């Protein structure tokens, strides 16, 4: 158990809908990262937050947004969902920055039908 | 560009065999970090090791060992006396300061290791 929690574990929804994925980092970790794992694209970095501020953006679609709250939990919002958004979404956390390993949550499997 | 290549898509071995998973990376950074993660069939990503670019010492942890060679930009992972429980997808990853304060992980495509009893 990495100490990172993600909810829900599974999500099935229809095209055009909007969903919110939630992540709680390990106790004391200030950085939260979101990754998407799909068969076509592999594991891709989406976005990073550090202590409430957006720190870095990767290949995140404009339909997707995220935020980190004062209690350091984070939410990833996916809207106008398409079939291609079906993937495993991971949240990871680390104490601070680049020199620390990232610990991953169990992931949320999103299926868009 | 920053890139991680895991040329071996799938490896199949019989239990107790030794197996090496290859990882080659590209980066412009002088300070960077290399990682290995394991993804068992249950799907979670499990951290195995982190190495920084200034530490080329090989590391051994039980049946696992890692060989970091800056000269060939490689960070290979060896499992000695493999076991069925080692069956998983293994990812090599790279992070660093890519033109700014970011430490996203760049992952390779993964190597699926199947250990047969």
PDB file of C-alpha atoms in Angstrom:
ATOM      1  CA  UNK A   1       0.000   0.000   0.000  1.00  0.00           C
ATOM      2  CA  UNK A   2       1.600   3.237  -1.222  1.00  0.00           C
ATOM      3  CA  UNK A   3      -0.463   5.511   1.026  1.00  0.00           C
ATOM      4  CA  UNK A   4      -1.995   7.291  -1.965  1.00  0.00           C
ATOM      5  CA  UNK A   5      -5.741   6.792  -2.282  1.00  0.00           C
ATOM      6  CA  UNK A   6      -7.890   7.228  -5.350  1.00  0.00           C
ATOM      7  CA  UNK A   7     -11.643   7.092  -5.778  1.00  0.00           C
ATOM      8  CA  UNK A   8     -13.546   5.668  -7.440  1.00  0.00           C
ATOM      9  CA  UNK A   9     -11.767   2.488  -8.457  1.00  0.00           C
ATOM     10  CA  UNK A  10     -13.942   1.990 -11.521  1.00  0.00           C
ATOM     11  CA  UNK A  11     -16.124   4.391 -13.453  1.00  0.00           C
ATOM     12  CA  UNK A  12     -18.356   3.643 -16.410  1.00  0.00           C
ATOM     13  CA  UNK A  13     -20.002   6.547 -18.168  1.00  0.00           C
ATOM     14  CA  UNK A  14     -21.324   7.611 -21.541  1.00  0.00           C
ATOM     15  CA  UNK A  15     -19.818   9.845 -24.198  1.00  0.00           C
ATOM     16  CA  UNK A  16     -20.402  13.525 -23.613  1.00  0.00           C
ATOM     17  CA  UNK A  17     -20.557  13.169 -19.839  1.00  0.00           C
ATOM     18  CA  UNK A  18     -18.352  14.719 -17.176  1.00  0.00           C
ATOM     19  CA  UNK A  19     -16.616  12.875 -14.333  1.00  0.00           C
ATOM     20  CA  UNK A  20     -14.417  13.768 -11.378  1.00  0.00           C
ATOM     21  CA  UNK A  21     -11.593  11.590 -10.137  1.00  0.00           C
ATOM     22  CA  UNK A  22     -10.294  12.131  -6.639  1.00  0.00           C
ATOM     23  CA  UNK A  23      -6.858  11.611  -5.130  1.00  0.00           C
ATOM     24  CA  UNK A  24      -5.486  11.903  -1.603  1.00  0.00           C
ATOM     25  CA  UNK A  25      -1.677  12.037  -1.435  1.00  0.00           C
ATOM     26  CA  UNK A  26       0.502  10.358   1.154  1.00  0.00           C
ATOM     27  CA  UNK A  27       0.615  12.173   4.454  1.00  0.00           C
ATOM     28  CA  UNK A  28       3.126  15.022   4.224  1.00  0.00           C
ATOM     29  CA  UNK A  29       3.493  14.959   0.440  1.00  0.00           C
ATOM     30  CA  UNK A  30       3.000  18.338  -1.196  1.00  0.00           C
ATOM     31  CA  UNK A  31       3.173  17.333  -4.865  1.00  0.00           C
ATOM     32  CA  UNK A  32       0.417  15.532  -6.726  1.00  0.00           C
ATOM     33  CA  UNK A  33       0.730  14.252 -10.280  1.00  0.00           C
ATOM     34  CA  UNK A  34      -1.837  12.823 -12.665  1.00  0.00           C
ATOM     35  CA  UNK A  35      -1.000  10.254 -15.322  1.00  0.00           C
ATOM     36  CA  UNK A  36      -3.062   8.504 -17.959  1.00  0.00           C
ATOM     37  CA  UNK A  37      -2.344   4.932 -19.044  1.00  0.00           C
ATOM     38  CA  UNK A  38      -3.915   3.786 -22.295  1.00  0.00           C
ATOM     39  CA  UNK A  39      -3.065   1.071 -24.792  1.00  0.00           C
ATOM     40  CA  UNK A  40      -2.262   3.594 -27.538  1.00  0.00           C
ATOM     41  CA  UNK A  41      -0.313   6.175 -25.582  1.00  0.00           C
ATOM     42  CA  UNK A  42       1.194   4.190 -22.737  1.00  0.00           C
ATOM     43  CA  UNK A  43       1.799   6.031 -19.467  1.00  0.00           C
ATOM     44  CA  UNK A  44       1.615   9.780 -19.987  1.00  0.00           C
ATOM     45  CA  UNK A  45       2.029  12.668 -17.591  1.00  0.00           C
ATOM     46  CA  UNK A  46      -0.966  14.980 -17.492  1.00  0.00           C
ATOM     47  CA  UNK A  47      -0.404  17.617 -14.826  1.00  0.00           C
ATOM     48  CA  UNK A  48       1.389  18.358 -11.551  1.00  0.00           C
ATOM     49  CA  UNK A  49       0.329  20.425  -8.555  1.00  0.00           C
ATOM     50  CA  UNK A  50       2.579  21.512  -5.748  1.00  0.00           C
ATOM     51  CA  UNK A  51       1.057  22.828  -2.536  1.00  0.00           C
ATOM     52  CA  UNK A  52      -2.054  24.042  -4.323  1.00  0.00           C
ATOM     53  CA  UNK A  53      -0.377  25.600  -7.346  1.00  0.00           C
ATOM     54  CA  UNK A  54      -0.167  24.173 -10.837  1.00  0.00           C
ATOM     55  CA  UNK A  55       3.480  23.322 -11.443  1.00  0.00           C
ATOM     56  CA  UNK A  56       3.679  21.584 -14.794  1.00  0.00           C
ATOM     57  CA  UNK A  57       1.449  20.504 -17.631  1.00  0.00           C
ATOM     58  CA  UNK A  58       1.913  17.589 -19.942  1.00  0.00           C
ATOM     59  CA  UNK A  59      -0.312  16.201 -22.646  1.00  0.00           C
ATOM     60  CA  UNK A  60      -3.507  17.231 -20.956  1.00  0.00           C
ATOM     61  CA  UNK A  61      -6.496  17.935 -23.175  1.00  0.00           C
ATOM     62  CA  UNK A  62      -8.391  21.209 -22.806  1.00  0.00           C
ATOM     63  CA  UNK A  63     -11.453  19.162 -21.822  1.00  0.00           C
ATOM     64  CA  UNK A  64      -9.546  18.027 -18.754  1.00  0.00           C
ATOM     65  CA  UNK A  65      -8.767  20.160 -15.729  1.00  0.00           C
ATOM     66  CA  UNK A  66      -7.432  19.589 -12.260  1.00  0.00           C
ATOM     67  CA  UNK A  67      -6.996  21.334  -8.960  1.00  0.00           C
ATOM     68  CA  UNK A  68      -5.365  20.763  -5.610  1.00  0.00           C
ATOM     69  CA  UNK A  69      -7.227  21.846  -2.518  1.00  0.00           C
ATOM     70  CA  UNK A  70      -5.875  23.362   0.753  1.00  0.00           C
ATOM     71  CA  UNK A  71      -5.971  19.919   2.395  1.00  0.00           C
ATOM     72  CA  UNK A  72      -3.739  18.780  -0.529  1.00  0.00           C
ATOM     73  CA  UNK A  73      -6.185  16.343  -2.069  1.00  0.00           C
ATOM     74  CA  UNK A  74      -6.597  16.714  -5.796  1.00  0.00           C
ATOM     75  CA  UNK A  75      -9.362  16.246  -8.318  1.00  0.00           C
ATOM     76  CA  UNK A  76      -9.124  15.586 -12.032  1.00  0.00           C
ATOM     77  CA  UNK A  77     -12.165  16.670 -14.006  1.00  0.00           C
ATOM     78  CA  UNK A  78     -12.814  15.139 -17.396  1.00  0.00           C
ATOM     79  CA  UNK A  79     -15.604  16.617 -19.507  1.00  0.00           C
ATOM     80  CA  UNK A  80     -17.234  16.001 -22.895  1.00  0.00           C
ATOM     81  CA  UNK A  81     -15.933  12.471 -22.634  1.00  0.00           C
ATOM     82  CA  UNK A  82     -15.027  10.543 -25.759  1.00  0.00           C
ATOM     83  CA  UNK A  83     -14.470   6.832 -26.281  1.00  0.00           C
ATOM     84  CA  UNK A  84     -10.742   7.497 -26.526  1.00  0.00           C
ATOM     85  CA  UNK A  85     -10.662   8.825 -22.970  1.00  0.00           C
ATOM     86  CA  UNK A  86     -11.154   5.293 -21.667  1.00  0.00           C
ATOM     87  CA  UNK A  87      -7.998   4.598 -19.705  1.00  0.00           C
ATOM     88  CA  UNK A  88      -6.485   3.982 -16.310  1.00  0.00           C
ATOM     89  CA  UNK A  89      -5.874   7.285 -14.521  1.00  0.00           C
ATOM     90  CA  UNK A  90      -3.200   7.325 -11.865  1.00  0.00           C
ATOM     91  CA  UNK A  91      -2.474   9.849  -9.213  1.00  0.00           C
ATOM     92  CA  UNK A  92       0.984   9.964  -7.644  1.00  0.00           C
ATOM     93  CA  UNK A  93       2.482  12.003  -4.853  1.00  0.00           C
ATOM     94  CA  UNK A  94       5.946  12.970  -3.691  1.00  0.00           C
ATOM     95  CA  UNK A  95       7.310  15.131  -0.871  1.00  0.00           C
ATOM     96  CA  UNK A  96       8.511  17.900  -3.114  1.00  0.00           C
ATOM     97  CA  UNK A  97      10.221  17.890  -6.437  1.00  0.00           C
ATOM     98  CA  UNK A  98      12.370  16.106  -8.897  1.00  0.00           C
ATOM     99  CA  UNK A  99      14.713  14.318  -6.551  1.00  0.00           C
ATOM    100  CA  UNK A 100      11.968  12.320  -4.891  1.00  0.00           C
ATOM    101  CA  UNK A 101      10.294   9.171  -6.106  1.00  0.00           C
ATOM    102  CA  UNK A 102       6.606   9.321  -6.862  1.00  0.00           C
ATOM    103  CA  UNK A 103       4.281   6.899  -5.131  1.00  0.00           C
ATOM    104  CA  UNK A 104       1.264   5.882  -7.150  1.00  0.00           C
ATOM    105  CA  UNK A 105      -2.300   5.283  -6.112  1.00  0.00           C
ATOM    106  CA  UNK A 106      -4.214   2.198  -7.276  1.00  0.00           C
ATOM    107  CA  UNK A 107      -5.698   4.072 -10.234  1.00  0.00           C
ATOM    108  CA  UNK A 108      -9.207   4.763 -11.487  1.00  0.00           C
ATOM    109  CA  UNK A 109     -10.288   2.744 -14.488  1.00  0.00           C
ATOM    110  CA  UNK A 110     -12.525   4.898 -16.661  1.00  0.00           C
ATOM    111  CA  UNK A 111     -14.654   3.274 -19.323  1.00  0.00           C
ATOM    112  CA  UNK A 112     -16.539   5.538 -21.720  1.00  0.00           C
ATOM    113  CA  UNK A 113     -19.306   3.797 -23.659  1.00  0.00           C
TER     114      UNK A 113
ATOM    115  CA  UNK B   1      14.351  15.309 -26.398  1.00  0.00           C
ATOM    116  CA  UNK B   2      13.825  13.243 -23.301  1.00  0.00           C
ATOM    117  CA  UNK B   3      13.025   9.653 -24.073  1.00  0.00           C
ATOM    118  CA  UNK B   4      13.098   6.195 -22.485  1.00  0.00           C
ATOM    119  CA  UNK B   5      13.367   3.098 -24.632  1.00  0.00           C
ATOM    120  CA  UNK B   6      12.558  -0.400 -23.464  1.00  0.00           C
ATOM    121  CA  UNK B   7      13.199  -2.431 -26.560  1.00  0.00           C
ATOM    122  CA  UNK B   8      12.027  -5.716 -25.058  1.00  0.00           C
ATOM    123  CA  UNK B   9       8.250  -5.846 -25.344  1.00  0.00           C
ATOM    124  CA  UNK B  10       7.836  -9.285 -23.788  1.00  0.00           C
ATOM    125  CA  UNK B  11      10.159 -11.737 -22.090  1.00  0.00           C
ATOM    126  CA  UNK B  12       9.250 -15.244 -21.033  1.00  0.00           C
ATOM    127  CA  UNK B  13      11.455 -17.247 -18.691  1.00  0.00           C
ATOM    128  CA  UNK B  14      11.148 -20.359 -16.606  1.00  0.00           C
ATOM    129  CA  UNK B  15      11.221 -20.035 -12.842  1.00  0.00           C
ATOM    130  CA  UNK B  16      14.732 -19.775 -11.331  1.00  0.00           C
ATOM    131  CA  UNK B  17      16.211 -18.304 -14.494  1.00  0.00           C
ATOM    132  CA  UNK B  18      17.946 -14.940 -14.308  1.00  0.00           C
ATOM    133  CA  UNK B  19      16.500 -12.212 -16.505  1.00  0.00           C
ATOM    134  CA  UNK B  20      17.678  -8.720 -17.447  1.00  0.00           C
ATOM    135  CA  UNK B  21      15.345  -5.952 -18.523  1.00  0.00           C
ATOM    136  CA  UNK B  22      16.965  -3.274 -20.643  1.00  0.00           C
ATOM    137  CA  UNK B  23      16.408   0.471 -20.413  1.00  0.00           C
ATOM    138  CA  UNK B  24      18.086   3.148 -22.525  1.00  0.00           C
ATOM    139  CA  UNK B  25      17.392   6.816 -21.957  1.00  0.00           C
ATOM    140  CA  UNK B  26      18.007  10.160 -23.643  1.00  0.00           C
ATOM    141  CA  UNK B  27      18.139  13.511 -21.883  1.00  0.00           C
ATOM    142  CA  UNK B  28      19.817  16.890 -22.212  1.00  0.00           C
ATOM    143  CA  UNK B  29      19.830  17.420 -18.454  1.00  0.00           C
ATOM    144  CA  UNK B  30      23.012  16.953 -16.469  1.00  0.00           C
ATOM    145  CA  UNK B  31      21.004  16.227 -13.335  1.00  0.00           C
ATOM    146  CA  UNK B  32      18.333  13.613 -13.783  1.00  0.00           C
ATOM    147  CA  UNK B  33      16.770  10.663 -12.020  1.00  0.00           C
ATOM    148  CA  UNK B  34      16.007   7.169 -13.195  1.00  0.00           C
ATOM    149  CA  UNK B  35      13.364   4.853 -11.802  1.00  0.00           C
ATOM    150  CA  UNK B  36      11.951   1.383 -12.169  1.00  0.00           C
ATOM    151  CA  UNK B  37       8.325   0.612 -11.427  1.00  0.00           C
ATOM    152  CA  UNK B  38       6.516  -2.722 -11.417  1.00  0.00           C
ATOM    153  CA  UNK B  39       2.916  -3.114 -12.562  1.00  0.00           C
ATOM    154  CA  UNK B  40       1.541  -6.531 -11.538  1.00  0.00           C
ATOM    155  CA  UNK B  41      -1.672  -7.895 -13.074  1.00  0.00           C
ATOM    156  CA  UNK B  42      -3.669  -6.146 -10.347  1.00  0.00           C
ATOM    157  CA  UNK B  43      -2.741  -2.851 -12.041  1.00  0.00           C
ATOM    158  CA  UNK B  44      -1.062  -0.711  -9.400  1.00  0.00           C
ATOM    159  CA  UNK B  45       2.353   0.837 -10.026  1.00  0.00           C
ATOM    160  CA  UNK B  46       4.912  -0.167  -7.435  1.00  0.00           C
ATOM    161  CA  UNK B  47       8.076   1.869  -6.953  1.00  0.00           C
ATOM    162  CA  UNK B  48      11.253  -0.269  -7.049  1.00  0.00           C
ATOM    163  CA  UNK B  49      14.251   2.048  -7.230  1.00  0.00           C
ATOM    164  CA  UNK B  50      15.453   5.609  -7.857  1.00  0.00           C
ATOM    165  CA  UNK B  51      18.913   6.559  -9.054  1.00  0.00           C
ATOM    166  CA  UNK B  52      20.356  10.025  -9.583  1.00  0.00           C
ATOM    167  CA  UNK B  53      22.682  10.854 -12.440  1.00  0.00           C
ATOM    168  CA  UNK B  54      25.672  11.372 -10.148  1.00  0.00           C
ATOM    169  CA  UNK B  55      25.535   7.962  -8.567  1.00  0.00           C
ATOM    170  CA  UNK B  56      26.701   5.224 -10.900  1.00  0.00           C
ATOM    171  CA  UNK B  57      27.102   2.604  -8.207  1.00  0.00           C
ATOM    172  CA  UNK B  58      25.229  -0.573  -8.936  1.00  0.00           C
ATOM    173  CA  UNK B  59      22.600  -1.533  -6.423  1.00  0.00           C
ATOM    174  CA  UNK B  60      21.418  -4.868  -5.168  1.00  0.00           C
ATOM    175  CA  UNK B  61      18.261  -5.515  -3.199  1.00  0.00           C
ATOM    176  CA  UNK B  62      17.614  -9.176  -2.571  1.00  0.00           C
ATOM    177  CA  UNK B  63      17.080 -10.847  -5.943  1.00  0.00           C
ATOM    178  CA  UNK B  64      16.956  -7.485  -7.720  1.00  0.00           C
ATOM    179  CA  UNK B  65      19.959  -5.594  -9.020  1.00  0.00           C
ATOM    180  CA  UNK B  66      20.404  -2.522 -11.154  1.00  0.00           C
ATOM    181  CA  UNK B  67      23.254  -1.541 -13.439  1.00  0.00           C
ATOM    182  CA  UNK B  68      23.513   2.178 -14.274  1.00  0.00           C
ATOM    183  CA  UNK B  69      25.986   3.092 -17.012  1.00  0.00           C
ATOM    184  CA  UNK B  70      26.099   6.749 -17.976  1.00  0.00           C
ATOM    185  CA  UNK B  71      28.497   6.054 -20.842  1.00  0.00           C
ATOM    186  CA  UNK B  72      25.853   4.012 -22.634  1.00  0.00           C
ATOM    187  CA  UNK B  73      22.818   5.848 -21.153  1.00  0.00           C
ATOM    188  CA  UNK B  74      21.491   2.607 -19.792  1.00  0.00           C
ATOM    189  CA  UNK B  75      19.843   1.569 -16.544  1.00  0.00           C
ATOM    190  CA  UNK B  76      19.270  -2.168 -16.701  1.00  0.00           C
ATOM    191  CA  UNK B  77      17.399  -4.291 -14.186  1.00  0.00           C
ATOM    192  CA  UNK B  78      18.255  -7.898 -13.383  1.00  0.00           C
ATOM    193  CA  UNK B  79      16.113 -10.362 -11.485  1.00  0.00           C
ATOM    194  CA  UNK B  80      18.070 -13.336 -10.199  1.00  0.00           C
ATOM    195  CA  UNK B  81      16.354 -16.703  -9.715  1.00  0.00           C
ATOM    196  CA  UNK B  82      13.045 -15.404 -11.040  1.00  0.00           C
ATOM    197  CA  UNK B  83       9.788 -16.454  -9.425  1.00  0.00           C
ATOM    198  CA  UNK B  84       6.218 -16.609 -10.700  1.00  0.00           C
ATOM    199  CA  UNK B  85       5.374 -13.614  -8.495  1.00  0.00           C
ATOM    200  CA  UNK B  86       7.800 -11.538 -10.571  1.00  0.00           C
ATOM    201  CA  UNK B  87       5.403 -11.752 -13.522  1.00  0.00           C
ATOM    202  CA  UNK B  88       4.415  -8.171 -14.266  1.00  0.00           C
ATOM    203  CA  UNK B  89       5.019  -5.251 -16.588  1.00  0.00           C
ATOM    204  CA  UNK B  90       8.153  -3.357 -15.645  1.00  0.00           C
ATOM    205  CA  UNK B  91       8.552   0.304 -16.511  1.00  0.00           C
ATOM    206  CA  UNK B  92      11.719   2.330 -16.617  1.00  0.00           C
ATOM    207  CA  UNK B  93      11.217   6.082 -16.143  1.00  0.00           C
ATOM    208  CA  UNK B  94      13.217   9.291 -16.289  1.00  0.00           C
ATOM    209  CA  UNK B  95      12.702  12.626 -14.566  1.00  0.00           C
ATOM    210  CA  UNK B  96      14.621  15.839 -14.380  1.00  0.00           C
ATOM    211  CA  UNK B  97      14.411  19.534 -14.884  1.00  0.00           C
ATOM    212  CA  UNK B  98      13.304  19.852 -18.477  1.00  0.00           C
ATOM    213  CA  UNK B  99      13.732  23.543 -19.087  1.00  0.00           C
ATOM    214  CA  UNK B 100      11.838  24.446 -15.930  1.00  0.00           C
ATOM    215  CA  UNK B 101      10.850  23.270 -12.499  1.00  0.00           C
ATOM    216  CA  UNK B 102       9.051  20.137 -13.476  1.00  0.00           C
ATOM    217  CA  UNK B 103       9.676  16.575 -12.524  1.00  0.00           C
ATOM    218  CA  UNK B 104       7.227  14.643 -14.606  1.00  0.00           C
ATOM    219  CA  UNK B 105       8.130  11.052 -15.158  1.00  0.00           C
ATOM    220  CA  UNK B 106       8.819  10.037 -18.743  1.00  0.00           C
ATOM    221  CA  UNK B 107       8.021   6.343 -18.980  1.00  0.00           C
ATOM    222  CA  UNK B 108       9.220   3.706 -21.367  1.00  0.00           C
ATOM    223  CA  UNK B 109       6.692   1.442 -23.022  1.00  0.00           C
ATOM    224  CA  UNK B 110       7.250  -1.294 -20.489  1.00  0.00           C
ATOM    225  CA  UNK B 111       8.469  -4.888 -20.648  1.00  0.00           C
ATOM    226  CA  UNK B 112       6.024  -7.675 -19.898  1.00  0.00           C
ATOM    227  CA  UNK B 113       7.823 -10.382 -17.954  1.00  0.00           C
ATOM    228  CA  UNK B 114       6.149 -13.775 -17.782  1.00  0.00           C
ATOM    229  CA  UNK B 115       7.736 -16.281 -15.427  1.00  0.00           C
ATOM    230  CA  UNK B 116       6.546 -19.816 -16.093  1.00  0.00           C
ATOM    231  CA  UNK B 117       6.512 -22.372 -13.269  1.00  0.00           C
TER     232      UNK B 117
END
